[in-house]
Structures are given as C-alpha cells and as structure tokens.
mmCIF file of C-alpha atoms in Angstrom:
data_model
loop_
_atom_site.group_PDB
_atom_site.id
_atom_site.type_symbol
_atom_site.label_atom_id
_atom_site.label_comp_id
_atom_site.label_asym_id
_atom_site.label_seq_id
_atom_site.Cartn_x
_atom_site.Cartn_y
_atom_site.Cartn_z
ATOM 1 C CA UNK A 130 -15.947 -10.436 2.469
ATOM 2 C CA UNK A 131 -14.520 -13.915 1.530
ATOM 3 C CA UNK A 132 -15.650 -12.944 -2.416
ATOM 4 C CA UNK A 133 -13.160 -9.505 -1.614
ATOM 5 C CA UNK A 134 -10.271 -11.816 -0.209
ATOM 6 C CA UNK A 135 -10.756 -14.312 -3.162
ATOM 7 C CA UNK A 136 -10.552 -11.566 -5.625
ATOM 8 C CA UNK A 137 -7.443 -9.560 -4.167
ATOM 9 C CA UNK A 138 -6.113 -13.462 -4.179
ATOM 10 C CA UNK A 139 -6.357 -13.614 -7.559
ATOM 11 C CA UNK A 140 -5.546 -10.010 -8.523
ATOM 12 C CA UNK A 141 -1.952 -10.622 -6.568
ATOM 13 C CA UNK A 142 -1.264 -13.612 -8.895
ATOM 14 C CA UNK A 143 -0.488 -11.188 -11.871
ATOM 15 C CA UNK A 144 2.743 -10.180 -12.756
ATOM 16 C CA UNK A 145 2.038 -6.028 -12.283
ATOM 17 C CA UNK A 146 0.544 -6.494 -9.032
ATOM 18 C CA UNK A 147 2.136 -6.582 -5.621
ATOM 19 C CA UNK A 148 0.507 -7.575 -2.636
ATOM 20 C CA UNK A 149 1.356 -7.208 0.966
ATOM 21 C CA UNK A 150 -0.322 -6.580 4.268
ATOM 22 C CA UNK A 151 0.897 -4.721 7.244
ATOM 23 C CA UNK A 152 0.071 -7.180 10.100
ATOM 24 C CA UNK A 153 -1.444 -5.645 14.040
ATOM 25 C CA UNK A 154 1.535 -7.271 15.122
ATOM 26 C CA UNK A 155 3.985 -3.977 13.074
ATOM 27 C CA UNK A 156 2.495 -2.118 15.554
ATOM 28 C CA UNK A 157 0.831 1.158 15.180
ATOM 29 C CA UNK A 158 3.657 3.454 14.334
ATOM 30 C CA UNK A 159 4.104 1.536 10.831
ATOM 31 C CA UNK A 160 0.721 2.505 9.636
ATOM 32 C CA UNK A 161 0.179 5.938 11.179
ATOM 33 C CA UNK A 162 -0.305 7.832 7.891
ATOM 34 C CA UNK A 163 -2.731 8.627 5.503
ATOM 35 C CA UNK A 164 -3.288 7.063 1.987
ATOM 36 C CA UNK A 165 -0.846 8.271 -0.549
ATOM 37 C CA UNK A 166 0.367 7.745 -3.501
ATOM 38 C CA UNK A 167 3.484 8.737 -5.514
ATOM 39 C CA UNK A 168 3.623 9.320 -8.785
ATOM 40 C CA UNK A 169 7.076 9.570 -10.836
ATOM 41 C CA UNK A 170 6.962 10.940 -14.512
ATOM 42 C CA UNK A 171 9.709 10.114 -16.851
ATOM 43 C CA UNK A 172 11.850 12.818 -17.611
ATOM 44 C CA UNK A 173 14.735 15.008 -16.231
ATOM 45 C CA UNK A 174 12.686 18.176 -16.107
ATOM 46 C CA UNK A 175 9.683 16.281 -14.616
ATOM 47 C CA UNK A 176 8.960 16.349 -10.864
ATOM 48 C CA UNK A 177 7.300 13.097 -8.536
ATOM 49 C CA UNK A 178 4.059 13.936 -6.919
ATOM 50 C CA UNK A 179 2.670 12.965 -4.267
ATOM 51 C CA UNK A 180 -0.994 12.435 -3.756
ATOM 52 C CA UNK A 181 -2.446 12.231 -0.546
ATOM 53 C CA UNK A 182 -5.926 11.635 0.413
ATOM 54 C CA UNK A 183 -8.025 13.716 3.088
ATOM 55 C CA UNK A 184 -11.359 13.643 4.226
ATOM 56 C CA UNK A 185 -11.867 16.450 2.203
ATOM 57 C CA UNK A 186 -10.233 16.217 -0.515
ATOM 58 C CA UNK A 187 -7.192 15.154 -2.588
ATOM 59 C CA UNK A 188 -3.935 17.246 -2.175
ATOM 60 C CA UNK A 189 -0.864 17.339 -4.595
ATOM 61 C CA UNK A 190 2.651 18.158 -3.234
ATOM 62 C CA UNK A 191 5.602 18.361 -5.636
ATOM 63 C CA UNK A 192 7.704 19.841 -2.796
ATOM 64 C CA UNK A 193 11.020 17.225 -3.289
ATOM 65 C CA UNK A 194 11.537 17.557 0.854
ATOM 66 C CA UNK A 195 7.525 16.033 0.918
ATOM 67 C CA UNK A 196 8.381 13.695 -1.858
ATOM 68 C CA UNK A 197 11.256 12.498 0.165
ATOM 69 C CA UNK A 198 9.231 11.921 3.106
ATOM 70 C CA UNK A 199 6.626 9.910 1.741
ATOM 71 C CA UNK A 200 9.120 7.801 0.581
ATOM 72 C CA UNK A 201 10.542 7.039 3.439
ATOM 73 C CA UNK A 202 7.173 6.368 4.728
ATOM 74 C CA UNK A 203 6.844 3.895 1.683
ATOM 75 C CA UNK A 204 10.111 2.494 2.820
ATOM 76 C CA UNK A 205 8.748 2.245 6.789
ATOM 77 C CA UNK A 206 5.456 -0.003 5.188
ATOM 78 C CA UNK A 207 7.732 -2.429 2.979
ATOM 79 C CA UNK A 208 9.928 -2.922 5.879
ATOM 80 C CA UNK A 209 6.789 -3.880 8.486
ATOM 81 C CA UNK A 210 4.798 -5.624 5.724
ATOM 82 C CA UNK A 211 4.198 -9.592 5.178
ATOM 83 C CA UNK A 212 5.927 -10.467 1.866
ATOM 84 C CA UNK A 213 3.981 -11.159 -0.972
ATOM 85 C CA UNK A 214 4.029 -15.059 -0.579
ATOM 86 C CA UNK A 215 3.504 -14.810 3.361
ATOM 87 C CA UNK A 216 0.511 -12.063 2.428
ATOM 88 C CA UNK A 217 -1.414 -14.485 0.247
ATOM 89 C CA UNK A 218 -1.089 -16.963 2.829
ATOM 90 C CA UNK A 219 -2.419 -14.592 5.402
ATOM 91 C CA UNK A 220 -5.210 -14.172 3.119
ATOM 92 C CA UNK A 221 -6.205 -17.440 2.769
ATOM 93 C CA UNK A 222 -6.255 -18.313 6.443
ATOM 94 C CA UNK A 223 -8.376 -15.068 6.830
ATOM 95 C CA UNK A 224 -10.642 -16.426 4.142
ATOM 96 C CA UNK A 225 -10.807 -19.450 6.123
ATOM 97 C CA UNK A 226 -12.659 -17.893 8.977
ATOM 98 C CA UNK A 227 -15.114 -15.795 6.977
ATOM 99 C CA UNK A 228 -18.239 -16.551 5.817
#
C-alpha cells in the first residue's frame, strides 16, 4: 500500500492531475453514490454523458436532467473534499503509518 500512496503522490504532482480525498470526517452523505464519470464533447450539437459504474455493468445516460444531477453530485464531493495541497499531506501522514 505505501508503493500505491507514493505513486498517487507523485501522479498528483503533474499539472493535468487533480487530487483530493473525501475525509470520514464529510460524513457519509458526501460519498453516498456510485462511481461516475462525466464526459463533455465539444460542440453545440453534442450532448455530456454520464457514465456510471454498476456491479454489472457500465450504463450511459445523456438525459440533461441526469447530467445535471451528477453534477451537482460532483459539486457535493469538491465541496466535502481535502484540497489538493491538504490531500497530499493526508497522504503522506497515511504513508507514514503503513508498511
């Protein structure tokens, strides 16, 4: 584990990578949803997508209403996350305690 927290260390240190962690102390409420990801194409006529994983699969929704809403979970995450200077810090005091 301390070779995992090394490398996301490093990987945060470059300039298209952001970094932050969601502390236990956000509460549950902050990180009650599954993975997703949204995906924006350039282009007037183009829609966002978002991609959420299931156990069983991957599922696409274009729906703008579902777009919207996993935004706004986004938007809930950012606001209970550790900045990216206070997540690397968290990191290394993590690393710290690991093997």
């Amino acid at each position: 584990m301390r070779r995992q927290l090394q490398h996301l260390i490093t990987m945060a240190g470059h300039p298209n990578i952001t970094l932050r962690v969601i502390p236990y102390s956000a509460g549950a409420p902050s990180i009650s949803s599954a993975a997703f990801t949204i995906v924006d194409f350039p282009g007037a006529v183009n829609r966002s997508v978002v991609s959420q994983e299931k156990l069983t699969g991957e599922m696409l929704h274009d729906v703008p209403a579902e777009v919207r809403q996993a935004r706004r979970t986004f938007q809930d995450h950012a606001e209970h996350a550790l900045s990216p200077e206070d997540t690397i810090t968290f990191l290394r005091a993590v690393e710290k305690t690991v093997r």
